[in-house]
CSV table of C-alpha atoms in Angstrom, one decimal:
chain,number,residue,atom,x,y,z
A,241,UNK,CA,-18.2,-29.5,-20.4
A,242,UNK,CA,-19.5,-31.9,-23.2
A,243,UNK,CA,-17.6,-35.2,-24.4
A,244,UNK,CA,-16.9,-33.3,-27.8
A,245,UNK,CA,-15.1,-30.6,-26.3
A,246,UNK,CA,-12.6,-32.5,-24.2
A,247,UNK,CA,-11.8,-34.6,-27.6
A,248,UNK,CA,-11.3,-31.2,-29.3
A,249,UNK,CA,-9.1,-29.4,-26.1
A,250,UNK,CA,-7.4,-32.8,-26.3
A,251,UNK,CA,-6.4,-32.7,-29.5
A,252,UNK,CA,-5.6,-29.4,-29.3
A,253,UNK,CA,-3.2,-29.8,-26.6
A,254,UNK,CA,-1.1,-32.7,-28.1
A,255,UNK,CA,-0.4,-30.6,-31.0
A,256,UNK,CA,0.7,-27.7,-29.1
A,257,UNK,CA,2.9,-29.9,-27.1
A,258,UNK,CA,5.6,-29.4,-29.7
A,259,UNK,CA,5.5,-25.8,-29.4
A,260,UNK,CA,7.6,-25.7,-26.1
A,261,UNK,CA,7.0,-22.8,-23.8
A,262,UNK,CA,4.2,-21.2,-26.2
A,263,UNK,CA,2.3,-24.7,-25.4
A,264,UNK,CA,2.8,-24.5,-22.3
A,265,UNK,CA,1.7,-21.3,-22.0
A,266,UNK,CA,-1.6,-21.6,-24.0
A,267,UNK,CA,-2.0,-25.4,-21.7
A,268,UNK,CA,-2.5,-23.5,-19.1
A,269,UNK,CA,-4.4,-21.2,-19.9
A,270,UNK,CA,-7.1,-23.5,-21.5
A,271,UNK,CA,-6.6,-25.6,-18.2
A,272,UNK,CA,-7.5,-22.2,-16.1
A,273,UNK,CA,-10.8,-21.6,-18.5
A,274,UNK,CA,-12.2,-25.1,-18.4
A,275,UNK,CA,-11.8,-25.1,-14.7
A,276,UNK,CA,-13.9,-21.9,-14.3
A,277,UNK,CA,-16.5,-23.3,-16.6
A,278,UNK,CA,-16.8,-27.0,-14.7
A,279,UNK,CA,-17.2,-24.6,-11.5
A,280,UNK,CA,-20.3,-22.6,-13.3
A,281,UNK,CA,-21.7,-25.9,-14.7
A,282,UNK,CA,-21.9,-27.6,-11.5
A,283,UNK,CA,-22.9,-24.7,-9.6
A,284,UNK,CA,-19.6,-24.8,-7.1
A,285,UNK,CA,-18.7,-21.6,-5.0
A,286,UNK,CA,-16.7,-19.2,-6.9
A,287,UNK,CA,-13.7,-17.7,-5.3
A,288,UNK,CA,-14.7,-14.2,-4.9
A,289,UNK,CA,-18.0,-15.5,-3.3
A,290,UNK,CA,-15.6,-17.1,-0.8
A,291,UNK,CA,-14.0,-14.2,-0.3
A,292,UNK,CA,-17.0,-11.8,0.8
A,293,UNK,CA,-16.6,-14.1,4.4
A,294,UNK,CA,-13.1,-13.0,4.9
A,295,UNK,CA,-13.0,-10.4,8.1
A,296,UNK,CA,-9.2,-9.1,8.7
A,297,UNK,CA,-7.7,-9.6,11.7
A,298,UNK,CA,-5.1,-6.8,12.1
A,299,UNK,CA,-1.6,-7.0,13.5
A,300,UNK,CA,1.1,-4.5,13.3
A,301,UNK,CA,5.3,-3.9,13.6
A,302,UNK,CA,6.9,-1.1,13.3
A,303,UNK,CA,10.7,0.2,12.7
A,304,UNK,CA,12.2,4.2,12.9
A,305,UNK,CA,15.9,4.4,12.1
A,306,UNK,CA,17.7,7.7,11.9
A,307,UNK,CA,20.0,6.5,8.8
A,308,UNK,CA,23.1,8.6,8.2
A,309,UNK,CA,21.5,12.1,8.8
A,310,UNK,CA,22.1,14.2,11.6
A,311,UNK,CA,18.7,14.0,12.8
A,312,UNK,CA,15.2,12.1,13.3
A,313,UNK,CA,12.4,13.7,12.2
A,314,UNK,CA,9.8,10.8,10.9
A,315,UNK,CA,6.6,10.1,13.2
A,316,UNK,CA,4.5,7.1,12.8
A,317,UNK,CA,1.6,5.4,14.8
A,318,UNK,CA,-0.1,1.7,14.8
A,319,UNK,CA,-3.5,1.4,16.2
A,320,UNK,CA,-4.7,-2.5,15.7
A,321,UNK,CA,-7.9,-2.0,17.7
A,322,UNK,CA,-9.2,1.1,16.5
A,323,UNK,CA,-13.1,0.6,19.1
A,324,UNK,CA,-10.8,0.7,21.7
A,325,UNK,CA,-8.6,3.3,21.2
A,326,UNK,CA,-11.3,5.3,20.5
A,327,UNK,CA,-14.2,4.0,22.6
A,328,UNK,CA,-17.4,1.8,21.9
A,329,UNK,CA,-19.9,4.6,21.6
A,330,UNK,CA,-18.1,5.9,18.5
A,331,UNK,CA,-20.4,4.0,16.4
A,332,UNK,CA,-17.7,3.0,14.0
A,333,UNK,CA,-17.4,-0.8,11.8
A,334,UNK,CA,-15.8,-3.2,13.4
A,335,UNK,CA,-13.2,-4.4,13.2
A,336,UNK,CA,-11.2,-1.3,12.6
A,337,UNK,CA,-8.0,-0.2,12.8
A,338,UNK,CA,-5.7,2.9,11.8
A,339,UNK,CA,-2.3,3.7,10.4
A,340,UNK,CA,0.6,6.0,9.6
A,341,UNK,CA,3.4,7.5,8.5
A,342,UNK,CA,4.4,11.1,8.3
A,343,UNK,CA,8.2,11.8,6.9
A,344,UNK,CA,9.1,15.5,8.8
A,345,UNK,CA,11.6,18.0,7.1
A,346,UNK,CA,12.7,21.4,8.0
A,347,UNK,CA,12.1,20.2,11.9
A,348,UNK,CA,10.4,17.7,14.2
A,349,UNK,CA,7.2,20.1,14.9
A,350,UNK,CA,5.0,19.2,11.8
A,351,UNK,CA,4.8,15.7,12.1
A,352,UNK,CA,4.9,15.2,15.6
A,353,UNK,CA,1.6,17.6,15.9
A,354,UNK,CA,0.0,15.8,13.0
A,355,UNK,CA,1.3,12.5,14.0
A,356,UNK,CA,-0.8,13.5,18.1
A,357,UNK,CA,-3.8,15.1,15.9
A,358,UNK,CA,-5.0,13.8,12.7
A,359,UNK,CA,-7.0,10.9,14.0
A,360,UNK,CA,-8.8,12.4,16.5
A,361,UNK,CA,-10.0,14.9,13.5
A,362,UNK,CA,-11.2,12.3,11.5
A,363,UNK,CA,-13.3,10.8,14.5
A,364,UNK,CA,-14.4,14.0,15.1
A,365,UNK,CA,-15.4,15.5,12.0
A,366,UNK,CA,-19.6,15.9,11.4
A,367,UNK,CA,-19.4,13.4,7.8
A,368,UNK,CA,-17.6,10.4,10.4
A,369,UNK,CA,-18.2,7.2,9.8
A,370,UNK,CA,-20.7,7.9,7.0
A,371,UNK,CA,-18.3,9.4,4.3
A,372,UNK,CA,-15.3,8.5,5.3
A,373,UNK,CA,-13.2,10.3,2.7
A,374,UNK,CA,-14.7,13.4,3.0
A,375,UNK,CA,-14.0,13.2,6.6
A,376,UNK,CA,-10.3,12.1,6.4
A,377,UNK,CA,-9.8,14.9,3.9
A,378,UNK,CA,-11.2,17.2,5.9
A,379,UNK,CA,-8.9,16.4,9.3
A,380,UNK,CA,-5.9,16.5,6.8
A,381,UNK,CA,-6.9,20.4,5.7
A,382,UNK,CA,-8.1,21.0,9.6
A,383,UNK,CA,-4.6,19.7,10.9
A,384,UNK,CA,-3.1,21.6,8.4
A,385,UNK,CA,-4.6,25.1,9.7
A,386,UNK,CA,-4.5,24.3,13.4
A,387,UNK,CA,-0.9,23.8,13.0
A,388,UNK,CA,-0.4,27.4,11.4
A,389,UNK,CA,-2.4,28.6,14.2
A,390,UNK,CA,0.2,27.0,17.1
A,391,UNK,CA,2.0,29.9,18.2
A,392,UNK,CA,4.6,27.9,20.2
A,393,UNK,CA,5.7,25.7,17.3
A,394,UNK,CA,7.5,26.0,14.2
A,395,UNK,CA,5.4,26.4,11.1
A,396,UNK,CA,7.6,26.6,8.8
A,397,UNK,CA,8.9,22.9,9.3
A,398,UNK,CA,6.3,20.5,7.2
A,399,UNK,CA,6.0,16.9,7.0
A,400,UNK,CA,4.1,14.4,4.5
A,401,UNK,CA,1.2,12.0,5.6
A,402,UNK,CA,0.5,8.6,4.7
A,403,UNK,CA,-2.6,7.4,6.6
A,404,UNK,CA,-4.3,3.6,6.2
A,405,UNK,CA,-7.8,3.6,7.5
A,406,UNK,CA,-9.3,-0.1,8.2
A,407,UNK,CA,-12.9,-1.0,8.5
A,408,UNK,CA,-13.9,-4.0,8.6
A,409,UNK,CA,-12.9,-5.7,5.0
A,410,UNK,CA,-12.6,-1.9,3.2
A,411,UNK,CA,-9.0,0.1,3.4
A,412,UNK,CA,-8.5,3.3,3.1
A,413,UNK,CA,-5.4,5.4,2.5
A,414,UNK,CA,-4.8,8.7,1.9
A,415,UNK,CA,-1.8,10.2,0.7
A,416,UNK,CA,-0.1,13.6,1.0
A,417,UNK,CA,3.4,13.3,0.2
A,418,UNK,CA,6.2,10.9,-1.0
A,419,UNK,CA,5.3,7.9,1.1
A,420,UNK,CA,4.0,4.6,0.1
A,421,UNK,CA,1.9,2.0,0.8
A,422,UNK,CA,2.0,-1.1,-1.2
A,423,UNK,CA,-0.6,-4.1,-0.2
A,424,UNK,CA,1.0,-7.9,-0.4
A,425,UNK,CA,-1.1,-10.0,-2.7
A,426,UNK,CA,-0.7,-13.4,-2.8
A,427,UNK,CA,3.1,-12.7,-3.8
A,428,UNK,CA,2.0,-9.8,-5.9
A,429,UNK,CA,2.9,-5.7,-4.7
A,430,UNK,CA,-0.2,-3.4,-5.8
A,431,UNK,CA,1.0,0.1,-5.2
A,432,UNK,CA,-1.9,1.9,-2.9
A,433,UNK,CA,-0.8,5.5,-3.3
A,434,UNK,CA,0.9,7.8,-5.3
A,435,UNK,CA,4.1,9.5,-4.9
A,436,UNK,CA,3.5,13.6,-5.3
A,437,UNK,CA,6.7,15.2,-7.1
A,438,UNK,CA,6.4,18.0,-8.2
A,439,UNK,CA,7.5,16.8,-11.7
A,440,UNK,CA,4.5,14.5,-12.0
A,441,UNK,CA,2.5,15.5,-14.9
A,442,UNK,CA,-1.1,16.5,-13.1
A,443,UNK,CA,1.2,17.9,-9.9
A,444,UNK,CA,3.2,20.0,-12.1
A,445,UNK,CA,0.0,21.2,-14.5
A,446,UNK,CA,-1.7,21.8,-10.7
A,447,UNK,CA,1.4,23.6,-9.1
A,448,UNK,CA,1.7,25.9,-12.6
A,449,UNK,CA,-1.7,26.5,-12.9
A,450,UNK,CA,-1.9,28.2,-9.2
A,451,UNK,CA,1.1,30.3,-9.9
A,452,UNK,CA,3.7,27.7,-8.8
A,453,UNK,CA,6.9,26.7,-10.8
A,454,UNK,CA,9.2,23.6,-10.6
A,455,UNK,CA,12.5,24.3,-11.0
A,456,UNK,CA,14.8,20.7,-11.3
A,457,UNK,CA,12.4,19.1,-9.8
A,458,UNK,CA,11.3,21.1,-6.7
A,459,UNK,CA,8.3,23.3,-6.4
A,460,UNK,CA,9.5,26.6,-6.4
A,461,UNK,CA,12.8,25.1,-6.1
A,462,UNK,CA,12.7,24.8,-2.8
A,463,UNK,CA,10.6,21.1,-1.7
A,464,UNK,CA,10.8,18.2,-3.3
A,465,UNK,CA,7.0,17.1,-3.0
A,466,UNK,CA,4.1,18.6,-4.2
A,467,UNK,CA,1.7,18.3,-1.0
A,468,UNK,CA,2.5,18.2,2.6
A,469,UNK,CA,0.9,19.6,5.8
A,470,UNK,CA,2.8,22.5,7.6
A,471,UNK,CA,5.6,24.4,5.4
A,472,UNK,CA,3.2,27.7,6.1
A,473,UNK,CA,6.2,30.0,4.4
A,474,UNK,CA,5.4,29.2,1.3
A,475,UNK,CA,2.0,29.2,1.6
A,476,UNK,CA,-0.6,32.1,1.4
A,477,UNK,CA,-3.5,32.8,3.6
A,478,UNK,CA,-5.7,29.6,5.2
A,479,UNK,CA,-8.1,28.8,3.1
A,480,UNK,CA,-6.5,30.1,-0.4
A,481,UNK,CA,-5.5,27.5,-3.0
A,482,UNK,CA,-1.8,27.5,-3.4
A,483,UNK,CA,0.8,25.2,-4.9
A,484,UNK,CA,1.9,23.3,-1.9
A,485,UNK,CA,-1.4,21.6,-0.9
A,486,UNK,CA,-2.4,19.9,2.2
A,487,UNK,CA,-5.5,17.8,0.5
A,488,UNK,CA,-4.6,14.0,-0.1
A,489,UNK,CA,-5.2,11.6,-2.7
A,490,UNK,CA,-7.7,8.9,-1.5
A,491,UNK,CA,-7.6,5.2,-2.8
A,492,UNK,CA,-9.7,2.6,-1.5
A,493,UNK,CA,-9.8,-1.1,-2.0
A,494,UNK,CA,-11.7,-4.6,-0.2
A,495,UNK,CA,-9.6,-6.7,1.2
A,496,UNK,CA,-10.0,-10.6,0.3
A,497,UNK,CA,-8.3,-13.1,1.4
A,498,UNK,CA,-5.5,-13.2,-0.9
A,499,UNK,CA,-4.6,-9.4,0.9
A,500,UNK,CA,-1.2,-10.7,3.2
A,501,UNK,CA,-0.1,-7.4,4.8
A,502,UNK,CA,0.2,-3.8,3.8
A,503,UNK,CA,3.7,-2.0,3.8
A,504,UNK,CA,3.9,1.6,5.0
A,505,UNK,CA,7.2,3.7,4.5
A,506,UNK,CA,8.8,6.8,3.8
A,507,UNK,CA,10.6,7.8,0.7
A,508,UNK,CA,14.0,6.2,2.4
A,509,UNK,CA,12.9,3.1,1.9
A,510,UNK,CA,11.4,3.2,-1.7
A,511,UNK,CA,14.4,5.1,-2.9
A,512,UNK,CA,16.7,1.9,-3.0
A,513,UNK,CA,13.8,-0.9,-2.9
A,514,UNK,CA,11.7,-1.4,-5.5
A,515,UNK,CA,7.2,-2.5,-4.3
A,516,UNK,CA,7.9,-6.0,-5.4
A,517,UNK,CA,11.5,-6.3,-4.2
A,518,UNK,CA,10.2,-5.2,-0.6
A,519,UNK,CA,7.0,-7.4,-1.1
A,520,UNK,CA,9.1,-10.0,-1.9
A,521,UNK,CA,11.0,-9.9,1.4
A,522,UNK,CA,8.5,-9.2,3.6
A,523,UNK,CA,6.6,-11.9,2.4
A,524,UNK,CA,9.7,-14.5,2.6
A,525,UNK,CA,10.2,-13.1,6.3
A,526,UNK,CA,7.0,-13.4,7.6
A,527,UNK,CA,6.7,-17.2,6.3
A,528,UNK,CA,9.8,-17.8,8.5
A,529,UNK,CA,8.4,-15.7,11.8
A,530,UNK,CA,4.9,-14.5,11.4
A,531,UNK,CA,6.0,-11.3,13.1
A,532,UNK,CA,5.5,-8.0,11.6
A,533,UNK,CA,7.6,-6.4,14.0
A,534,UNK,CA,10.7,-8.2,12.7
A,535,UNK,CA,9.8,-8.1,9.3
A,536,UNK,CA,9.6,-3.9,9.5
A,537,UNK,CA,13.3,-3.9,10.7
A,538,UNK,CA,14.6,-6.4,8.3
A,539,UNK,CA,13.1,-4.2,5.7
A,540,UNK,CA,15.0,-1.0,7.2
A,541,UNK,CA,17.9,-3.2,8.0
A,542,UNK,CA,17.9,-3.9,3.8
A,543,UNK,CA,17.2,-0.2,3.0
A,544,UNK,CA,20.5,0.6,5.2
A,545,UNK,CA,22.7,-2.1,3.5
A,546,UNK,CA,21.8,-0.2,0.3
A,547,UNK,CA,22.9,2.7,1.1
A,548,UNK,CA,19.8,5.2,1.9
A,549,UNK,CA,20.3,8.4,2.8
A,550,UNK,CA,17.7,9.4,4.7
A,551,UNK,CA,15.1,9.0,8.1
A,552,UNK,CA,13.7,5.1,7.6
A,553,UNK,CA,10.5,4.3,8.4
A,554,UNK,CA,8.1,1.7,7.6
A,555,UNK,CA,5.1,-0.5,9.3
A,556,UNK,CA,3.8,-3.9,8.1
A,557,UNK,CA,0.5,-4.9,8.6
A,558,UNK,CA,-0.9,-8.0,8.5
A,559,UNK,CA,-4.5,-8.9,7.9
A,560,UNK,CA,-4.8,-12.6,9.5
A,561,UNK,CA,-2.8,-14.7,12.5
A,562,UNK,CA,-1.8,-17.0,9.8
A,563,UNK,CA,1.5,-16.7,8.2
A,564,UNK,CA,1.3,-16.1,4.2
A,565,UNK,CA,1.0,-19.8,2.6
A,566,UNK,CA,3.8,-21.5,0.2
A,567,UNK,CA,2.4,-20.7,-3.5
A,568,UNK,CA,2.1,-24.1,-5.1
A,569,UNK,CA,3.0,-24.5,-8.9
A,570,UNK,CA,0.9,-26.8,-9.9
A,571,UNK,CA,3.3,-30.2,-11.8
A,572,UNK,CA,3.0,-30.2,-15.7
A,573,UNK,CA,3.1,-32.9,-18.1
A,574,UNK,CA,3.8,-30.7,-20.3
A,575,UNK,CA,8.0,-30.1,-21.2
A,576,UNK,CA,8.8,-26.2,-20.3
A,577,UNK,CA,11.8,-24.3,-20.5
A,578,UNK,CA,10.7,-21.3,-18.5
A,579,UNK,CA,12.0,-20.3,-15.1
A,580,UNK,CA,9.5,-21.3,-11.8
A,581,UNK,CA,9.7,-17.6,-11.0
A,582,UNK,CA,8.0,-16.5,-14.8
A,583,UNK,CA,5.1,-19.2,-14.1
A,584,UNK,CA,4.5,-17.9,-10.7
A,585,UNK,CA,4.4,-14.2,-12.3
A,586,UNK,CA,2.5,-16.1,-15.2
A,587,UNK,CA,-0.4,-17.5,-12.8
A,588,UNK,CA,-0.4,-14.4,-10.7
A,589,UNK,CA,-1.7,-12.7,-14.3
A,590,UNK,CA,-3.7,-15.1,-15.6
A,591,UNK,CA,-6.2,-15.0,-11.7
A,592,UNK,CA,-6.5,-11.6,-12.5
């Protein structure tokens, strides 16, 4: 940056000192640009070129409370070392690893079957490893069938399915259901999936379209999510396209090195905790223990203090052996009058 444009900044600056938080605000902002531009002047590393050498090391706690109903019917699973589980000669990325959650209803049968199925489907499908999505799509439709097909189980229960599957720096999680994943960033909750209502807009345009209705927010007043695997009496023959569908939404992201841990739960959980609140917490929790195992049940211990009515269960996954860092706020010359936790949200905006 030339001579004459630190006079001008300067300048600048002093005169916006009077403006209180609206200086301050602007300060930083023209602090953050300059920075950037000294970095591309003097040719320095740029932060997301630092960030193509992060490789995730995975680690995984879990937590299953039955809450105050009669009965358990969540199933969840934690694989940290996915080449092992699975064996070397699967020619998968490494490293690798796989998640999930699946919230049962109407009985134990659906989610425990999909819960002892679904990954082996997506390792064996004919598109594995090469397009991933298609494959996981296709074990979710596959588990769906073989289930109708188990004579000695009951079809009609049903459960969601909330899968996270981790190669190497790319995530991906697919989502049938009312589960969530929400990713820790750096302080920050990034909602990974999205919650299927039947009252969503595109769900209820989808569920109407195929013949479905949603009456006070259940489809066909009877379930209060719009896809799920199992549920096979309200469904029509395999293969037809019905209301209730068994095909997940896919999202997939890269993991840098900002990425902390990943949060996994069922709807008891994000009925009383908002993503940030539980990011929040996990995030404080992990900086005082740096286990995930701990930090699941203190996020089910919360959910219970507030009152929630239903199966809990979540998984936290962490992505290095380091616990997540104190976020420094940087000292200002500058007089402010707003609150250390606006700056932090502030910063958080302005490195985006």
């Amino acid at each position: 940056m030339n001579i004459n444009a630190v006079k001008i900044v300067t300048s600048f600056v002093t005169i916006l000192q009077y403006f209180d938080s609206l200086g301050y605000l602007i300060c930083m902002f023209l602090s953050l640009f300059f920075k950037s531009a000294d970095a591309e002047v003097t040719g320095s590393k740029s932060s997301s070129e630092d960030k193509t050498e992060f490789v995730p090391i995975f680690r995984s706690g879990s937590c299953a409370e039955r809450g105050p109903k009669q009965y358990m019917e969540d199933e969840h699973i934690c694989i940290d070392d996915l080449i092992h589980h699975i064996g070397s000669a699967s020619n998968i990325p490494f490293p690798g690893a796989f998640y999930g959650v699946f919230d049962g209803h109407g009985g134990t049968d659906a989610a425990l079957f999909v819960r002892n199925n679904l990954l082996r489907l997506i390792v064996e499908d004919s598109q594995f490893p090469t397009c991933v999505g298609k494959a996981i799509t296709s074990a979710f439709m596959k588990a769906d069938y073989a289930f109708a097909d188990s004579s000695s189980l009951d079809i009609s229960s049903g459960t969601t399915a909330l899968t996270a599957l981790v190669f190497g720096r790319t995530m991906l999680i697919a989502n049938a259901g009312d589960c969530r994943a929400v990713l820790g960033r750096r302080g920050r909750a990034i909602e990974m999936s999205r919650d299927q209502k039947p009252n969503c807009t595109s769900e209820r345009l989808r569920i109407e379209k195929l013949g479905g209705v949603v009456y006070d927010g259940y489809l066909n007043g009877q379930l209060s999510v719009s896809r799920a695997l199992g549920d096979w009496h309200m469904k029509g023959p395999k293969g037809s396209a019905c209301p209730l569908s068994s095909e997940p939404e896919l999202q997939e992201t890269l993991l840098t090195e900002d990425d902390e841990f990943l949060i996994m739960g069922c709807d008891g959980l994000w009925d009383v905790m908002s993503n940030q609140c539980a990011v929040t917490m996990a995030r404080k929790e992990l900086m005082i223990h740096n286990d995930p195992q701990r930090c699941s049940r203190e996020l089910v211990r919360e959910a219970l203090k507030r009152n929630s009515c239903d199966n809990l269960t979540v998984i936290v996954v962490c992505f290095s052996p380091d616990p997540p860092p104190r976020i420094e706020i940087p000292p200002s010359r500058v007089r402010r009058s707003i609150s250390a936790e606006s700056l932090t949200l502030l910063k958080g905006v302005l490195e985006c």
